[in-house]
Amino acid sequence: MTELDVAELQRRLAAFAAARDWEQYHTPKNLASALSVEASELVETFQWLTPEQSARIMDEPEAAHRVADEVADVLAYLLQFCEVLGIDPLRALAAKMDRNEKRFPVPSPPEPQDRHSSE
């Protein structure tokens, strides 16, 4: 597999859970809870770092590995959650971005002031 896609990852996650008889635990509530726990573990990685240290965390191999693992855990639970509820995560994100672009338009540049208007 050279290119990863969401559907393939969801199939692998489902197969992994099925082989261990874990589907019974993969309810929306349980998956949302697990997602929250894993997101908190990602936050914990940065808990006592300064903004500067957090910006450089990927420069430290051990810390970078922890961050990547927590990101993987968050994504795994999010993809499983979406699979159980029938949500296409990429379509959901695209739709949300469309709404946000309308809700938060790019500010117009300020009008140039007429230098002679205040004289």
N, C-alpha and C. Protein backbone atom coordinates (compact mmCIF):
# COMPACT_ATOMS: atom_id res chain seq x y z
N MET A 1 0.86 -1.17 0.00
CA MET A 1 0.00 0.00 0.00
C MET A 1 0.90 1.23 0.00
N THR A 2 0.88 1.96 -1.10
CA THR A 2 1.73 3.14 -1.19
C THR A 2 0.99 4.40 -0.79
N GLU A 3 -0.30 4.47 -1.12
CA GLU A 3 -1.09 5.64 -0.73
C GLU A 3 -2.11 5.21 0.30
N LEU A 4 -2.21 5.98 1.35
CA LEU A 4 -3.21 5.69 2.38
C LEU A 4 -4.45 6.50 2.09
N ASP A 5 -5.60 5.89 2.30
CA ASP A 5 -6.83 6.65 2.21
C ASP A 5 -7.70 6.32 3.41
N VAL A 6 -8.66 7.17 3.64
CA VAL A 6 -9.52 7.04 4.82
C VAL A 6 -10.26 5.72 4.81
N ALA A 7 -10.84 5.35 3.70
CA ALA A 7 -11.64 4.12 3.63
C ALA A 7 -10.78 2.90 3.95
N GLU A 8 -9.57 2.85 3.42
CA GLU A 8 -8.69 1.71 3.69
C GLU A 8 -8.31 1.65 5.18
N LEU A 9 -8.01 2.80 5.76
CA LEU A 9 -7.70 2.82 7.19
C LEU A 9 -8.91 2.37 8.01
N GLN A 10 -10.10 2.81 7.62
CA GLN A 10 -11.31 2.39 8.34
C GLN A 10 -11.51 0.88 8.21
N ARG A 11 -11.25 0.31 7.04
CA ARG A 11 -11.35 -1.15 6.87
C ARG A 11 -10.35 -1.87 7.76
N ARG A 12 -9.13 -1.37 7.82
CA ARG A 12 -8.11 -2.01 8.69
C ARG A 12 -8.51 -1.93 10.15
N LEU A 13 -9.00 -0.78 10.56
CA LEU A 13 -9.44 -0.62 11.95
C LEU A 13 -10.59 -1.57 12.27
N ALA A 14 -11.55 -1.69 11.35
CA ALA A 14 -12.69 -2.58 11.56
C ALA A 14 -12.23 -4.03 11.62
N ALA A 15 -11.33 -4.42 10.75
CA ALA A 15 -10.81 -5.79 10.76
C ALA A 15 -10.05 -6.08 12.05
N PHE A 16 -9.27 -5.13 12.49
CA PHE A 16 -8.51 -5.27 13.73
C PHE A 16 -9.47 -5.50 14.91
N ALA A 17 -10.51 -4.68 14.99
CA ALA A 17 -11.49 -4.81 16.07
C ALA A 17 -12.27 -6.12 15.95
N ALA A 18 -12.66 -6.49 14.73
CA ALA A 18 -13.43 -7.72 14.53
C ALA A 18 -12.63 -8.95 14.93
N ALA A 19 -11.35 -8.98 14.61
CA ALA A 19 -10.51 -10.12 14.94
C ALA A 19 -10.38 -10.32 16.44
N ARG A 20 -10.62 -9.28 17.21
CA ARG A 20 -10.51 -9.34 18.67
C ARG A 20 -11.86 -9.29 19.36
N ASP A 21 -12.94 -9.32 18.56
CA ASP A 21 -14.32 -9.25 19.07
C ASP A 21 -14.55 -7.99 19.89
N TRP A 22 -14.02 -6.86 19.40
CA TRP A 22 -14.17 -5.59 20.11
C TRP A 22 -15.31 -4.74 19.59
N GLU A 23 -15.96 -5.17 18.47
CA GLU A 23 -17.03 -4.33 17.92
C GLU A 23 -18.12 -4.06 18.94
N GLN A 24 -18.35 -5.02 19.82
CA GLN A 24 -19.39 -4.85 20.83
C GLN A 24 -19.16 -3.63 21.71
N TYR A 25 -17.92 -3.21 21.82
CA TYR A 25 -17.58 -2.04 22.65
C TYR A 25 -17.55 -0.75 21.83
N HIS A 26 -17.61 -0.87 20.52
CA HIS A 26 -17.46 0.31 19.66
C HIS A 26 -18.79 0.99 19.39
N THR A 27 -19.41 1.41 20.48
CA THR A 27 -20.64 2.20 20.38
C THR A 27 -20.25 3.66 20.20
N PRO A 28 -21.15 4.48 19.66
CA PRO A 28 -20.81 5.91 19.53
C PRO A 28 -20.36 6.53 20.85
N LYS A 29 -21.04 6.21 21.95
CA LYS A 29 -20.67 6.77 23.25
C LYS A 29 -19.26 6.35 23.66
N ASN A 30 -18.96 5.06 23.54
CA ASN A 30 -17.64 4.58 23.93
C ASN A 30 -16.54 5.14 23.04
N LEU A 31 -16.80 5.21 21.76
CA LEU A 31 -15.79 5.75 20.85
C LEU A 31 -15.57 7.24 21.08
N ALA A 32 -16.65 7.98 21.36
CA ALA A 32 -16.49 9.41 21.67
C ALA A 32 -15.69 9.59 22.95
N SER A 33 -15.95 8.73 23.93
CA SER A 33 -15.19 8.80 25.19
C SER A 33 -13.72 8.48 24.95
N ALA A 34 -13.45 7.43 24.19
CA ALA A 34 -12.07 7.05 23.90
C ALA A 34 -11.36 8.15 23.12
N LEU A 35 -12.06 8.78 22.19
CA LEU A 35 -11.50 9.89 21.43
C LEU A 35 -11.10 11.03 22.36
N SER A 36 -11.96 11.33 23.30
CA SER A 36 -11.68 12.39 24.26
C SER A 36 -10.45 12.06 25.11
N VAL A 37 -10.36 10.82 25.56
CA VAL A 37 -9.22 10.39 26.37
C VAL A 37 -7.92 10.53 25.57
N GLU A 38 -7.95 10.06 24.33
CA GLU A 38 -6.73 10.14 23.51
C GLU A 38 -6.36 11.58 23.19
N ALA A 39 -7.35 12.42 22.94
CA ALA A 39 -7.07 13.85 22.72
C ALA A 39 -6.44 14.45 23.97
N SER A 40 -6.92 14.05 25.13
CA SER A 40 -6.34 14.55 26.39
C SER A 40 -4.91 14.07 26.55
N GLU A 41 -4.62 12.85 26.12
CA GLU A 41 -3.24 12.37 26.19
C GLU A 41 -2.33 13.17 25.25
N LEU A 42 -2.86 13.59 24.12
CA LEU A 42 -2.09 14.46 23.23
C LEU A 42 -1.82 15.80 23.92
N VAL A 43 -2.83 16.36 24.54
CA VAL A 43 -2.67 17.62 25.28
C VAL A 43 -1.64 17.46 26.39
N GLU A 44 -1.68 16.33 27.07
CA GLU A 44 -0.75 16.08 28.18
C GLU A 44 0.70 16.16 27.72
N THR A 45 0.97 15.77 26.50
CA THR A 45 2.33 15.83 25.96
C THR A 45 2.87 17.26 25.98
N PHE A 46 1.98 18.22 25.83
CA PHE A 46 2.38 19.63 25.75
C PHE A 46 2.15 20.39 27.05
N GLN A 47 1.63 19.72 28.06
CA GLN A 47 1.10 20.37 29.26
C GLN A 47 2.01 21.42 29.88
N TRP A 48 3.24 21.12 30.12
CA TRP A 48 4.10 22.06 30.84
C TRP A 48 5.14 22.72 29.95
N LEU A 49 4.97 22.62 28.65
CA LEU A 49 5.93 23.23 27.73
C LEU A 49 5.60 24.70 27.50
N THR A 50 6.63 25.47 27.28
CA THR A 50 6.43 26.86 26.87
C THR A 50 5.98 26.84 25.41
N PRO A 51 5.43 27.95 24.92
CA PRO A 51 5.08 27.99 23.49
C PRO A 51 6.27 27.67 22.59
N GLU A 52 7.44 28.14 22.96
CA GLU A 52 8.64 27.89 22.16
C GLU A 52 9.00 26.41 22.17
N GLN A 53 8.94 25.78 23.35
CA GLN A 53 9.25 24.35 23.45
C GLN A 53 8.24 23.53 22.66
N SER A 54 6.98 23.91 22.73
CA SER A 54 5.96 23.14 22.02
C SER A 54 6.16 23.25 20.50
N ALA A 55 6.63 24.38 20.03
CA ALA A 55 6.87 24.56 18.59
C ALA A 55 8.04 23.69 18.11
N ARG A 56 8.93 23.32 19.03
CA ARG A 56 10.11 22.52 18.66
C ARG A 56 9.99 21.06 19.09
N ILE A 57 8.82 20.61 19.54
CA ILE A 57 8.70 19.27 20.10
C ILE A 57 9.08 18.17 19.11
N MET A 58 8.83 18.38 17.84
CA MET A 58 9.13 17.34 16.86
C MET A 58 10.63 17.23 16.57
N ASP A 59 11.43 18.13 17.12
CA ASP A 59 12.88 18.05 16.98
C ASP A 59 13.49 17.01 17.91
N GLU A 60 12.74 16.60 18.93
CA GLU A 60 13.21 15.60 19.89
C GLU A 60 12.61 14.25 19.52
N PRO A 61 13.43 13.28 19.11
CA PRO A 61 12.89 12.01 18.61
C PRO A 61 11.91 11.30 19.56
N GLU A 62 12.22 11.24 20.84
CA GLU A 62 11.32 10.54 21.77
C GLU A 62 9.99 11.27 21.91
N ALA A 63 10.04 12.58 22.03
CA ALA A 63 8.82 13.37 22.14
C ALA A 63 8.03 13.32 20.82
N ALA A 64 8.73 13.39 19.71
CA ALA A 64 8.07 13.33 18.41
C ALA A 64 7.33 12.01 18.24
N HIS A 65 7.93 10.93 18.71
CA HIS A 65 7.30 9.61 18.64
C HIS A 65 6.02 9.59 19.49
N ARG A 66 6.07 10.17 20.68
CA ARG A 66 4.88 10.22 21.55
C ARG A 66 3.77 11.02 20.89
N VAL A 67 4.12 12.17 20.34
CA VAL A 67 3.12 13.01 19.68
C VAL A 67 2.49 12.26 18.50
N ALA A 68 3.32 11.65 17.66
CA ALA A 68 2.80 10.91 16.50
C ALA A 68 1.90 9.77 16.94
N ASP A 69 2.27 9.06 18.01
CA ASP A 69 1.43 7.97 18.52
C ASP A 69 0.08 8.49 19.01
N GLU A 70 0.08 9.61 19.71
CA GLU A 70 -1.18 10.15 20.21
C GLU A 70 -2.05 10.67 19.06
N VAL A 71 -1.43 11.27 18.06
CA VAL A 71 -2.18 11.70 16.88
C VAL A 71 -2.82 10.48 16.21
N ALA A 72 -2.06 9.39 16.10
CA ALA A 72 -2.59 8.16 15.50
C ALA A 72 -3.76 7.63 16.31
N ASP A 73 -3.66 7.65 17.64
CA ASP A 73 -4.76 7.18 18.49
C ASP A 73 -6.01 8.03 18.30
N VAL A 74 -5.83 9.35 18.28
CA VAL A 74 -6.97 10.26 18.08
C VAL A 74 -7.62 9.97 16.73
N LEU A 75 -6.82 9.87 15.69
CA LEU A 75 -7.36 9.63 14.36
C LEU A 75 -8.05 8.27 14.27
N ALA A 76 -7.46 7.27 14.89
CA ALA A 76 -8.07 5.93 14.86
C ALA A 76 -9.46 5.95 15.47
N TYR A 77 -9.59 6.55 16.64
CA TYR A 77 -10.91 6.59 17.27
C TYR A 77 -11.88 7.47 16.50
N LEU A 78 -11.40 8.56 15.93
CA LEU A 78 -12.27 9.42 15.13
C LEU A 78 -12.78 8.67 13.90
N LEU A 79 -11.90 7.94 13.23
CA LEU A 79 -12.31 7.19 12.05
C LEU A 79 -13.29 6.07 12.41
N GLN A 80 -13.06 5.41 13.54
CA GLN A 80 -13.98 4.37 13.97
C GLN A 80 -15.34 4.96 14.34
N PHE A 81 -15.33 6.10 15.00
CA PHE A 81 -16.55 6.80 15.37
C PHE A 81 -17.35 7.14 14.10
N CYS A 82 -16.66 7.70 13.11
CA CYS A 82 -17.32 8.05 11.85
C CYS A 82 -17.87 6.81 11.15
N GLU A 83 -17.15 5.73 11.16
CA GLU A 83 -17.60 4.49 10.53
C GLU A 83 -18.87 3.97 11.18
N VAL A 84 -18.91 3.97 12.50
CA VAL A 84 -20.07 3.47 13.23
C VAL A 84 -21.31 4.32 12.95
N LEU A 85 -21.14 5.63 12.83
CA LEU A 85 -22.28 6.53 12.61
C LEU A 85 -22.55 6.83 11.14
N GLY A 86 -21.72 6.30 10.24
CA GLY A 86 -21.94 6.53 8.83
C GLY A 86 -21.59 7.94 8.38
N ILE A 87 -20.62 8.54 9.02
CA ILE A 87 -20.16 9.89 8.67
C ILE A 87 -18.95 9.77 7.76
N ASP A 88 -18.97 10.47 6.64
CA ASP A 88 -17.79 10.56 5.79
C ASP A 88 -16.97 11.73 6.34
N PRO A 89 -15.84 11.45 7.00
CA PRO A 89 -15.11 12.54 7.67
C PRO A 89 -14.60 13.61 6.70
N LEU A 90 -14.23 13.23 5.50
CA LEU A 90 -13.72 14.23 4.55
C LEU A 90 -14.86 15.11 4.05
N ARG A 91 -16.01 14.52 3.79
CA ARG A 91 -17.17 15.34 3.38
C ARG A 91 -17.62 16.24 4.53
N ALA A 92 -17.60 15.70 5.75
CA ALA A 92 -17.99 16.51 6.91
C ALA A 92 -17.06 17.70 7.06
N LEU A 93 -15.77 17.48 6.90
CA LEU A 93 -14.80 18.57 7.01
C LEU A 93 -14.99 19.58 5.88
N ALA A 94 -15.18 19.11 4.67
CA ALA A 94 -15.38 20.03 3.54
C ALA A 94 -16.63 20.88 3.75
N ALA A 95 -17.71 20.26 4.23
CA ALA A 95 -18.95 21.01 4.48
C ALA A 95 -18.75 22.03 5.59
N LYS A 96 -18.03 21.65 6.62
CA LYS A 96 -17.76 22.57 7.73
C LYS A 96 -16.90 23.74 7.26
N MET A 97 -15.91 23.46 6.43
CA MET A 97 -15.07 24.53 5.89
C MET A 97 -15.90 25.49 5.05
N ASP A 98 -16.82 24.94 4.22
CA ASP A 98 -17.70 25.79 3.42
C ASP A 98 -18.50 26.73 4.32
N ARG A 99 -19.07 26.18 5.41
CA ARG A 99 -19.84 27.02 6.34
C ARG A 99 -18.95 28.06 7.03
N ASN A 100 -17.75 27.65 7.43
CA ASN A 100 -16.85 28.58 8.11
C ASN A 100 -16.38 29.70 7.18
N GLU A 101 -16.17 29.38 5.90
CA GLU A 101 -15.75 30.42 4.96
C GLU A 101 -16.83 31.47 4.79
N LYS A 102 -18.09 31.06 4.85
CA LYS A 102 -19.19 32.02 4.79
C LYS A 102 -19.35 32.76 6.11
N ARG A 103 -19.17 32.05 7.19
CA ARG A 103 -19.36 32.64 8.53
C ARG A 103 -18.24 33.61 8.87
N PHE A 104 -17.03 33.30 8.44
CA PHE A 104 -15.86 34.13 8.75
C PHE A 104 -15.17 34.55 7.46
N PRO A 105 -15.76 35.48 6.72
CA PRO A 105 -15.14 35.89 5.45
C PRO A 105 -13.81 36.60 5.69
N VAL A 106 -12.98 36.56 4.66
CA VAL A 106 -11.70 37.26 4.74
C VAL A 106 -11.99 38.75 4.84
N PRO A 107 -11.39 39.43 5.81
CA PRO A 107 -11.66 40.87 5.95
C PRO A 107 -11.20 41.63 4.70
N SER A 108 -11.98 42.62 4.35
CA SER A 108 -11.60 43.49 3.23
C SER A 108 -10.45 44.38 3.68
N PRO A 109 -9.54 44.67 2.76
CA PRO A 109 -8.46 45.59 3.15
C PRO A 109 -9.05 46.96 3.45
N PRO A 110 -8.41 47.68 4.36
CA PRO A 110 -8.93 49.02 4.68
C PRO A 110 -8.89 49.92 3.45
N GLU A 111 -9.87 50.78 3.38
CA GLU A 111 -9.93 51.75 2.28
C GLU A 111 -8.79 52.75 2.48
N PRO A 112 -8.10 53.09 1.37
CA PRO A 112 -7.05 54.11 1.52
C PRO A 112 -7.70 55.45 1.90
N GLN A 113 -7.06 56.10 2.82
CA GLN A 113 -7.61 57.39 3.27
C GLN A 113 -7.15 58.49 2.32
N ASP A 114 -8.05 59.38 2.07
CA ASP A 114 -7.74 60.54 1.23
C ASP A 114 -6.90 61.48 2.07
N ARG A 115 -5.69 61.72 1.66
CA ARG A 115 -4.77 62.56 2.43
C ARG A 115 -5.27 63.98 2.55
N HIS A 116 -6.12 64.42 1.65
CA HIS A 116 -6.58 65.79 1.63
C HIS A 116 -7.87 65.99 2.43
N SER A 117 -8.51 64.89 2.85
CA SER A 117 -9.79 65.02 3.52
C SER A 117 -9.67 65.64 4.91
N SER A 118 -8.53 65.51 5.54
CA SER A 118 -8.40 66.07 6.90
C SER A 118 -7.80 67.47 6.89
N GLU A 119 -7.48 67.99 5.75
CA GLU A 119 -6.86 69.32 5.69
C GLU A 119 -7.90 70.40 5.62
